[in-house]
mmCIF file of C-alpha atoms in Angstrom:
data_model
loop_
_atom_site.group_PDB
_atom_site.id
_atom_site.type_symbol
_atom_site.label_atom_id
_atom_site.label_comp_id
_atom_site.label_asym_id
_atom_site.label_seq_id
_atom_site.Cartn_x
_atom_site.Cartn_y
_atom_site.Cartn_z
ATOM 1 C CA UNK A 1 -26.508 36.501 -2.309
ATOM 2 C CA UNK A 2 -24.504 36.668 1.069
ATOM 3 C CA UNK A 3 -25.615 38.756 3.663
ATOM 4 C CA UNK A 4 -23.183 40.684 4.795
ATOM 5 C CA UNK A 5 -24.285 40.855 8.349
ATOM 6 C CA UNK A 6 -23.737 36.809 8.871
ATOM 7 C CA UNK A 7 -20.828 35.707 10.649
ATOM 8 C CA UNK A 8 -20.225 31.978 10.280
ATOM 9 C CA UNK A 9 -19.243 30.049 13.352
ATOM 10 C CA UNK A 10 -16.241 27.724 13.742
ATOM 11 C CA UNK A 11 -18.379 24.774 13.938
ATOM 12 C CA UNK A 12 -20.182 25.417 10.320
ATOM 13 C CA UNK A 13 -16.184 25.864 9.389
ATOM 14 C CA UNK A 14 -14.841 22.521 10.491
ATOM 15 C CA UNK A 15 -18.318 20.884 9.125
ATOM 16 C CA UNK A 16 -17.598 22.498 5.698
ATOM 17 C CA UNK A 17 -13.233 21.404 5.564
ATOM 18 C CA UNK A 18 -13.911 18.027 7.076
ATOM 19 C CA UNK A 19 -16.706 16.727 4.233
ATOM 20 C CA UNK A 20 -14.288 18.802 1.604
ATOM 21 C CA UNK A 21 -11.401 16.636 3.393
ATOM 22 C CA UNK A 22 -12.961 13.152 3.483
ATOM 23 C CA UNK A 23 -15.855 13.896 0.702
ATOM 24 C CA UNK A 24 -18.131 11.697 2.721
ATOM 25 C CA UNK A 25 -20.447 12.568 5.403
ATOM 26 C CA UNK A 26 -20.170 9.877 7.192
ATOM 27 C CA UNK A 27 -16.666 9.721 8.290
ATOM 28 C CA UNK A 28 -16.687 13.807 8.241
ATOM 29 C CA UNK A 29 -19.179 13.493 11.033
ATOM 30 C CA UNK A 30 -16.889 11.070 12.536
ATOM 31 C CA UNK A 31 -13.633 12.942 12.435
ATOM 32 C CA UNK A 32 -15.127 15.819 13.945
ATOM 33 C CA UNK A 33 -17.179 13.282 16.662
ATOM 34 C CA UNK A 34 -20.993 14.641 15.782
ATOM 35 C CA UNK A 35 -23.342 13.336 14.429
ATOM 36 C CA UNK A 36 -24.283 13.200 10.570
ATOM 37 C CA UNK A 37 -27.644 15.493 10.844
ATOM 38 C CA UNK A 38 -25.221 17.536 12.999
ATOM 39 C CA UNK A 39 -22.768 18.236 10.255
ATOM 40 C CA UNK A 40 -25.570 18.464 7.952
ATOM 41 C CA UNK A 41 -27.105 21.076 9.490
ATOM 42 C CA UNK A 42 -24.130 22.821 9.863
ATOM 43 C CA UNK A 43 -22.873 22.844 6.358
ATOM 44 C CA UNK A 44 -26.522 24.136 4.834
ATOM 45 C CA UNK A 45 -26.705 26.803 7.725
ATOM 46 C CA UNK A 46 -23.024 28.045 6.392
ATOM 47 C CA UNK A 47 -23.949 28.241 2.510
ATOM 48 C CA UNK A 48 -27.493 29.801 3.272
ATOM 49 C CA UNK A 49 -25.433 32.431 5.506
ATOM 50 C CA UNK A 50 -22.766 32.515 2.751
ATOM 51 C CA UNK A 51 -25.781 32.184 -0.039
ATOM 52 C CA UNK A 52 -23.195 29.666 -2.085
ATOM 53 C CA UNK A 53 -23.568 26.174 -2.973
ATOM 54 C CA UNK A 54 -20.019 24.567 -1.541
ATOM 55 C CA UNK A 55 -20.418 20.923 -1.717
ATOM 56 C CA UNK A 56 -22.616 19.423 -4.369
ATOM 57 C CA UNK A 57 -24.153 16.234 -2.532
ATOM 58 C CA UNK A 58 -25.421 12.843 -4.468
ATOM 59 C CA UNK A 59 -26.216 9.831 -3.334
ATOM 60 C CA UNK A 60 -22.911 7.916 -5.038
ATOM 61 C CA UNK A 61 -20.402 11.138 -4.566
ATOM 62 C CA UNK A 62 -19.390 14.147 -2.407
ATOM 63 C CA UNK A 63 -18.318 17.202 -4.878
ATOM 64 C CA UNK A 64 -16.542 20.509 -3.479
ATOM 65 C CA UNK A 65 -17.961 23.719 -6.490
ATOM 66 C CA UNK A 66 -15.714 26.249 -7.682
ATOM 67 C CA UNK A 67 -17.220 28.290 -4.546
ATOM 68 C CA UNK A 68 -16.393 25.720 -2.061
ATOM 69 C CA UNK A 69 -12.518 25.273 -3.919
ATOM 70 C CA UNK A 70 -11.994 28.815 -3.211
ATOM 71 C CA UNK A 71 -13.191 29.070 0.097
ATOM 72 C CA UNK A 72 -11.613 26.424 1.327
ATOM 73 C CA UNK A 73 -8.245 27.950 1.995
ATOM 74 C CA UNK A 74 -9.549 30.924 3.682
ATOM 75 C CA UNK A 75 -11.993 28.532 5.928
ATOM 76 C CA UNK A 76 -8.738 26.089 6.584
ATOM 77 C CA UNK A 77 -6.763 29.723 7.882
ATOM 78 C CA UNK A 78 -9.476 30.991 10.036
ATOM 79 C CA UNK A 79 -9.745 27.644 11.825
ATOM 80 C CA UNK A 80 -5.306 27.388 12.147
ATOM 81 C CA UNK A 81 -5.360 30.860 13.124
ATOM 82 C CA UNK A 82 -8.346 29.915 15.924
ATOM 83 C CA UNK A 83 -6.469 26.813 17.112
ATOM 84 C CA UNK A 84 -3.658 28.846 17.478
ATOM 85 C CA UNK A 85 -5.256 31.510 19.631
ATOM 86 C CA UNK A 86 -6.423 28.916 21.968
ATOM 87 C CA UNK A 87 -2.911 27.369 22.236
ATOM 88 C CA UNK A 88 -1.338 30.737 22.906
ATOM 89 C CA UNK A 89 -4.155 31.517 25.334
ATOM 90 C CA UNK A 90 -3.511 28.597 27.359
ATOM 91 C CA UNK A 91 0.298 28.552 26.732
ATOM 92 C CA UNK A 92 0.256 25.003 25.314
ATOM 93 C CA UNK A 93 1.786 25.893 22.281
ATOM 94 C CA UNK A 94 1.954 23.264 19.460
ATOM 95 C CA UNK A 95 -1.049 20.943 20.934
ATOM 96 C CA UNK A 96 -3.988 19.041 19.558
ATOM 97 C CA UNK A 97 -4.359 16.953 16.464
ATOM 98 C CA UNK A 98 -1.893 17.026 14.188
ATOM 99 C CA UNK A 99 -2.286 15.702 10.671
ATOM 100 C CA UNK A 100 1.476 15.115 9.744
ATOM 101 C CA UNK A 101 2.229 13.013 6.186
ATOM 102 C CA UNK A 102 5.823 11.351 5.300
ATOM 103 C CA UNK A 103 7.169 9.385 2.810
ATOM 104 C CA UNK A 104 7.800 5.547 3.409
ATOM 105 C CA UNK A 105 11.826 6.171 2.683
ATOM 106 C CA UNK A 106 11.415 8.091 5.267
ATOM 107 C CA UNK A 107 8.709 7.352 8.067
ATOM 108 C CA UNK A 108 10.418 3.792 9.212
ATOM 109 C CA UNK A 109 13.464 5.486 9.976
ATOM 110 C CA UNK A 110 12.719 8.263 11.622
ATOM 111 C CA UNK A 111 9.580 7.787 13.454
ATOM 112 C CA UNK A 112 10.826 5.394 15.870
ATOM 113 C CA UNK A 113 12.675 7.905 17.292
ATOM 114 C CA UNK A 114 10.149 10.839 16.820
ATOM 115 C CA UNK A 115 7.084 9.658 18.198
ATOM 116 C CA UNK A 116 8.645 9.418 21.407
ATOM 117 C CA UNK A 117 10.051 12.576 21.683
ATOM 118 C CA UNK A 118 6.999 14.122 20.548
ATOM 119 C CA UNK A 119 5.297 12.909 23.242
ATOM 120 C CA UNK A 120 8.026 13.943 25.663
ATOM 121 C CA UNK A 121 8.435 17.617 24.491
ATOM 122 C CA UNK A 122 4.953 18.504 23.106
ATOM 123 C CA UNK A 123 2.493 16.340 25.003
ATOM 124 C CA UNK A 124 -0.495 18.025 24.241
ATOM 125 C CA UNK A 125 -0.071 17.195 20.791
ATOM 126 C CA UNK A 126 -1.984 14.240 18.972
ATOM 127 C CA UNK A 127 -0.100 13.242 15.322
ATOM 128 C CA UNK A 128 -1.921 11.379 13.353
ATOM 129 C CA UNK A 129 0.736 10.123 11.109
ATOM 130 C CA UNK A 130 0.009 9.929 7.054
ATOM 131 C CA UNK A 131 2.451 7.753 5.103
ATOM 132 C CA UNK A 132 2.334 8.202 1.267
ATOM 133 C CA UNK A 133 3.632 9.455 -1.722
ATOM 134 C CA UNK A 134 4.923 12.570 -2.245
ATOM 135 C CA UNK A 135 2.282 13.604 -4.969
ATOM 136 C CA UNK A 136 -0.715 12.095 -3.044
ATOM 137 C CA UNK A 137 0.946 14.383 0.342
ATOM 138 C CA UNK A 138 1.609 16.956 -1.649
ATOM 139 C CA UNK A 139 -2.298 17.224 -2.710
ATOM 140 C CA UNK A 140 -3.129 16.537 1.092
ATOM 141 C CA UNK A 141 -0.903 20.131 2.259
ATOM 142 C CA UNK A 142 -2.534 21.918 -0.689
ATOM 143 C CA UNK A 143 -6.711 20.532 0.253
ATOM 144 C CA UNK A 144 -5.791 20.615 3.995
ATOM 145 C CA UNK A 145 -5.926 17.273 4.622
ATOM 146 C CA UNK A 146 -2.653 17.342 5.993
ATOM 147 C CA UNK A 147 -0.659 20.180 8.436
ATOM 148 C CA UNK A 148 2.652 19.348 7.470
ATOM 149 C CA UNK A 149 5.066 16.904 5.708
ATOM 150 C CA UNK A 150 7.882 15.670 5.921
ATOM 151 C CA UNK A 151 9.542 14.788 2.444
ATOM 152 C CA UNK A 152 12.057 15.376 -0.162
ATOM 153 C CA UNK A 153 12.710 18.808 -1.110
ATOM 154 C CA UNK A 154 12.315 21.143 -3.379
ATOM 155 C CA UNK A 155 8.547 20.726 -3.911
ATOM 156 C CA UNK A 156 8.250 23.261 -5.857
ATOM 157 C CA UNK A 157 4.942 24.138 -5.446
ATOM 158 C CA UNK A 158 3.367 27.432 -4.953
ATOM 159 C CA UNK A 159 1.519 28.327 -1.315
ATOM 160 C CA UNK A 160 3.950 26.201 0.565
ATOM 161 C CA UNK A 161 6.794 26.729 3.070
ATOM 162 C CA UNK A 162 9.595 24.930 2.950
ATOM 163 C CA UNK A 163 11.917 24.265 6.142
ATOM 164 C CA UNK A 164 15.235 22.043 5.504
ATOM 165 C CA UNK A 165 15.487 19.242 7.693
ATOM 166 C CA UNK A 166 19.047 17.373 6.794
ATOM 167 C CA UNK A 167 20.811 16.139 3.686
ATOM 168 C CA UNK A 168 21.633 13.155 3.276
ATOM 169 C CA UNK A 169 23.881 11.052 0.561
ATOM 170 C CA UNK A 170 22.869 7.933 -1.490
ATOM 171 C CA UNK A 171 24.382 4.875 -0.656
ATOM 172 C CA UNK A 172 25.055 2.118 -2.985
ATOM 173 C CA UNK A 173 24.056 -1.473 -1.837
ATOM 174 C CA UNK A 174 25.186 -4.722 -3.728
ATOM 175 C CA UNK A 175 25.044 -8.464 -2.989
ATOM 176 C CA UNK A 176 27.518 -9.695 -0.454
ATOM 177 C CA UNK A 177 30.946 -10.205 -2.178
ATOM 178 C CA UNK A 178 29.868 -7.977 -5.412
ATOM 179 C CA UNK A 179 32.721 -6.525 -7.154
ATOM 180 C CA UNK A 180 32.073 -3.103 -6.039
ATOM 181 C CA UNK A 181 31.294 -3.603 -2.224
ATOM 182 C CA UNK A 182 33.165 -2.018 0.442
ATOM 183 C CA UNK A 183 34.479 1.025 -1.998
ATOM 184 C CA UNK A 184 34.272 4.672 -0.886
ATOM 185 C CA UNK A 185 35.256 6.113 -4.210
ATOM 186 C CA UNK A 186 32.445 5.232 -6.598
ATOM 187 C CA UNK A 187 31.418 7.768 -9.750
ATOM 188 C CA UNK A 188 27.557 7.447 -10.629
ATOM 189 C CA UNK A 189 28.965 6.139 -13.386
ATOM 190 C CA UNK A 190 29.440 2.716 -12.024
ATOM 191 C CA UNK A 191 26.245 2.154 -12.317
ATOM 192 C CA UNK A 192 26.472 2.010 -16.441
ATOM 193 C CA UNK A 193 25.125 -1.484 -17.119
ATOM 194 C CA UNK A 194 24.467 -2.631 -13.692
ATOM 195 C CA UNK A 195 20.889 -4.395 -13.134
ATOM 196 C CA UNK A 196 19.615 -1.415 -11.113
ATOM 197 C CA UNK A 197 16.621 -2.054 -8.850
ATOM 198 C CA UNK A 198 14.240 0.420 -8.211
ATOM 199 C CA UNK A 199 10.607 1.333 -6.285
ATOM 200 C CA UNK A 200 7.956 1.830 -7.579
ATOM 201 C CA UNK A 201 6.718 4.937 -9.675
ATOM 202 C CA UNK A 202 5.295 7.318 -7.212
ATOM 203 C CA UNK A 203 7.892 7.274 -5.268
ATOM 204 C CA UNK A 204 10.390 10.232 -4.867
ATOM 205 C CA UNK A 205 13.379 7.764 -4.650
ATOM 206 C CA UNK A 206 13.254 6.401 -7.501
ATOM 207 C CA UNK A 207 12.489 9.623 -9.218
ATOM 208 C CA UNK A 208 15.825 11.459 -7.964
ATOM 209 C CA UNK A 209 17.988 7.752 -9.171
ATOM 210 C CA UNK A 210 16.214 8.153 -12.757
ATOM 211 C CA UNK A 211 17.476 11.921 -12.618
ATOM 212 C CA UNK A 212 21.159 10.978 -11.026
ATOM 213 C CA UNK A 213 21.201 8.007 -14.251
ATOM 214 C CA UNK A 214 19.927 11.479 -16.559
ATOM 215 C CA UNK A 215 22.101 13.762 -15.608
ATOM 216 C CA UNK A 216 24.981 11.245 -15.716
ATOM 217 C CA UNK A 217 24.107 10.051 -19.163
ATOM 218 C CA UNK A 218 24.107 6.784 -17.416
ATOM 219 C CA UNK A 219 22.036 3.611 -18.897
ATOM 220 C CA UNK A 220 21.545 1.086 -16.704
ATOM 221 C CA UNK A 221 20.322 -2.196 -17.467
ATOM 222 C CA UNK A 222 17.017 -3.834 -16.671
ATOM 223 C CA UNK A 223 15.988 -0.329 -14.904
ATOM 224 C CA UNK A 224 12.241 -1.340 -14.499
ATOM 225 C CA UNK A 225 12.205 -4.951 -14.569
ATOM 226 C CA UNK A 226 11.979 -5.097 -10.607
ATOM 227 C CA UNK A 227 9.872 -2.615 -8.802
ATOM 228 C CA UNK A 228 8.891 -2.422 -5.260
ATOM 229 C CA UNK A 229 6.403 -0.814 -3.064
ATOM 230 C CA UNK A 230 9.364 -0.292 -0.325
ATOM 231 C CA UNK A 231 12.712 0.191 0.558
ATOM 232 C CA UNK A 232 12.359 -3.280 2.459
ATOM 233 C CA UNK A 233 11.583 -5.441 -0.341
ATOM 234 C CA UNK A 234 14.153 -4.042 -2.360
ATOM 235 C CA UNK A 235 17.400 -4.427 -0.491
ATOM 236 C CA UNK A 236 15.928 -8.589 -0.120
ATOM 237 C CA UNK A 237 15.855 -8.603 -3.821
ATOM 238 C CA UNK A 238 19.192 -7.661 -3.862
ATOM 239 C CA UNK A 239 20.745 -10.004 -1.743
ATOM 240 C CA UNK A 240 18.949 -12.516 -3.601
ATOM 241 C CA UNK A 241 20.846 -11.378 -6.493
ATOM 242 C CA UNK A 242 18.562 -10.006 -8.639
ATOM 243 C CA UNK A 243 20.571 -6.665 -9.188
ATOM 244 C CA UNK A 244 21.879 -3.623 -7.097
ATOM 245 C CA UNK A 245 19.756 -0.822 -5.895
ATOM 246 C CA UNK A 246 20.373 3.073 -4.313
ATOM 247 C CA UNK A 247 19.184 3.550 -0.556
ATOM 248 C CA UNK A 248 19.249 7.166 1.626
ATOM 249 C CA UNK A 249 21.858 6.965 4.216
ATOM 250 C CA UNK A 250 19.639 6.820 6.845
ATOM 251 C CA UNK A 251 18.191 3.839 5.979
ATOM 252 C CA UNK A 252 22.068 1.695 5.943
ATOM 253 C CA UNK A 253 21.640 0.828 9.502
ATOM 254 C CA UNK A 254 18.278 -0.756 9.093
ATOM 255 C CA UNK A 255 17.907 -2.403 5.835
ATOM 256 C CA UNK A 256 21.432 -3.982 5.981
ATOM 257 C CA UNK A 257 21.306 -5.318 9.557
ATOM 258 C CA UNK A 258 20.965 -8.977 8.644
ATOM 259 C CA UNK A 259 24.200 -9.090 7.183
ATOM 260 C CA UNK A 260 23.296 -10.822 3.724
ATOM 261 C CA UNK A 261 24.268 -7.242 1.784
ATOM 262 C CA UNK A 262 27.242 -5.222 1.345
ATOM 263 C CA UNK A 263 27.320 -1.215 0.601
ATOM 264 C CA UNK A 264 29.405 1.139 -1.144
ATOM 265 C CA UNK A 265 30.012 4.533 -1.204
ATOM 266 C CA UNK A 266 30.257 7.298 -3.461
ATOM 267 C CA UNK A 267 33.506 9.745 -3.828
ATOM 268 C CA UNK A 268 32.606 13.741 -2.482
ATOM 269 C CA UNK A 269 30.417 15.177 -3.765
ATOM 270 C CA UNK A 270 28.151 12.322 -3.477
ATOM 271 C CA UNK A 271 24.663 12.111 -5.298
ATOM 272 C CA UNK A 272 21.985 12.885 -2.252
ATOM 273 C CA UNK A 273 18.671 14.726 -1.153
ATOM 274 C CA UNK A 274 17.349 16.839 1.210
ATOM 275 C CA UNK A 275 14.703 16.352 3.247
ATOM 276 C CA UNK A 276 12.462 18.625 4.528
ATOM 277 C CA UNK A 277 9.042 19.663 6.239
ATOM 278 C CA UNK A 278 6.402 21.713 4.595
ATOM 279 C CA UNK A 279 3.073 23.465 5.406
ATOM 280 C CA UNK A 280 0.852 25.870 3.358
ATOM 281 C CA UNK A 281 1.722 30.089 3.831
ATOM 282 C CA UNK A 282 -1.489 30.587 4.741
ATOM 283 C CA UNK A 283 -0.832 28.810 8.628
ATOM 284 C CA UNK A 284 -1.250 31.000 11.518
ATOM 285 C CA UNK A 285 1.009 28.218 13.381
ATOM 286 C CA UNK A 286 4.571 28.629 11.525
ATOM 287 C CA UNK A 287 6.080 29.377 14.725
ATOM 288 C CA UNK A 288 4.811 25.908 15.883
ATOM 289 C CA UNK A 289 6.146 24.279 12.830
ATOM 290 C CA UNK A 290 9.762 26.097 12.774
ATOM 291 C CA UNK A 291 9.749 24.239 16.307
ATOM 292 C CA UNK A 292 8.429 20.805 15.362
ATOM 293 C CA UNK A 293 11.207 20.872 12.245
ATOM 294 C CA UNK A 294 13.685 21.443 15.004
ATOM 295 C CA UNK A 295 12.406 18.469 17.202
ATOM 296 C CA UNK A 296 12.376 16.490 13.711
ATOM 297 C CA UNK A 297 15.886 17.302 12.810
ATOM 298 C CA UNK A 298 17.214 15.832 16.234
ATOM 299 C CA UNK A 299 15.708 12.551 15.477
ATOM 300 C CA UNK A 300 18.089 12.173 12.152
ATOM 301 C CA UNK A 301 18.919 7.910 12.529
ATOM 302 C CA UNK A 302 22.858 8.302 11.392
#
């Protein structure tokens, strides 16, 4: 039974979100630089104060209970809402560590320019960056594993705020001296019957071609056959004339440079996405975020 005279500290707070984050001691006690009978100690001193079990230990897993699920949020928000005191307090404003996932049709384009001007604008802050999936980042935002994200919207998930970054159209690339190369007129249905190359499922690319081919009532051929784990792989699989594949606009410049590919374009309105950065309602630092999605939108590659 919880006593209702305990106050938990922030320390038994961070001890119990970092082992719910990493479910494993070890690199909990790491993450938060103490030691393991530190964090221990912590964690038991919180549920005794709480009286609730909130991670069930073993020596082969790390479990968070139903207890420990619905605390979490609430502990996650009392630790934003003290970082964000301290930040105001010392007029740093978005500083320390910030967990920040992306998507890998994303990240290589747009992080070369980011980083940087993180560090110029916001030098107190520390990203750690997270590339992934959008249903593995997507799980990170909701378990607080991650701050923010950057990836293709809508998500479409409850709890989370939404900020639009850019849109930005779909770009057809073929092999050099295809039949279709150099055109700024194309209909999605072009791509009836073409050997269309696509990433691999997970991956919110591929995803939004499958729906474009849907919605279209387009069919493809050999949709499947090739699959990559990145945008990289498959624009050289195209100019090695295995097929012809979809890329975001920002990611022309790059993936085409060597001069082995040719693109095409689609008429107005073109098939596109937007992309966008997300964080959980429950923040105290949306002010911070709205400013970091303005830094982000700067840094569009086009």
């Amino acid at each position: 039974m919880t006593d209702q005279t305990y106050q938990p500290t922030l320390s038994q707070l961070r001890a119990f979100v970092a082992v719910a984050e990493y479910r494993h001691f070890g690199t909990a006690a790491a993450r938060l630089s103490v030691s393991q009978p530190t964090l221990s100690q912590a964690l038991a001193a919180l549920e005794h104060g709480l009286g609730l079990q909130l991670i069930e230990r073993s020596t082969r897993r790390v479990l968070v209970t139903a207890a420990g699920m619905r605390l979490l949020p609430k502990a996650m928000a009392t630790l934003e809402a003290a970082d964000r005191f301290v930040a105001s307090a010392t007029g740093d404003g978005l500083g320390g560590t910030l967990r920040m996932g992306i998507i890998p049709t994303v990240a290589p384009y747009v992080l070369p320019g980011l980083l940087p001007e993180l560090h110029k604008k916001l030098p107190a802050l520390h990203p750690q960056v997270i590339e992934d999936q959008t249903a593995r980042l997507l799980d990170g935002l909701r378990t607080g594993v991650l701050d923010v994200a950057v990836l293709a919207l809508p998500t479409d998930i409850p709890g989370l705020v939404e900020i639009p970054l850019y849109t930005e159209e779909f770009v057809l690339v073929t092999p050099r001296g295809h039949e279709l190369a150099g055109r700024t007129d194309l209909a999605p249905s072009v791509l009836d019957a073409l050997p269309l190359l696509l990433l691999d499922e997970g991956h919110c690319l591929r995803d939004q071609t499958l729906d474009l081919c849907r919605s279209a009532e387009i069919h493809p051929a050999a949709v499947g056959d090739t699959r990559a784990a990145s945008l990289a792989t498959v624009v050289q699989c195209v100019a090695g004339g295995l097929g012809v594949t979809l890329i975001p606009e920002m990611a022309v410049a790059s993936e085409t440079a060597r001069g082995t590919l040719d693109i095409a374009h689609f008429a107005a309105p073109a098939p596109g996405r937007t992309i966008g950065l997300a964080y959980r309602t429950s923040t105290a630092r949306a002010e911070d975020y709205e400013y970091l999605a303005a830094i982000i939108r700067t840094q569009r590659p086009l």
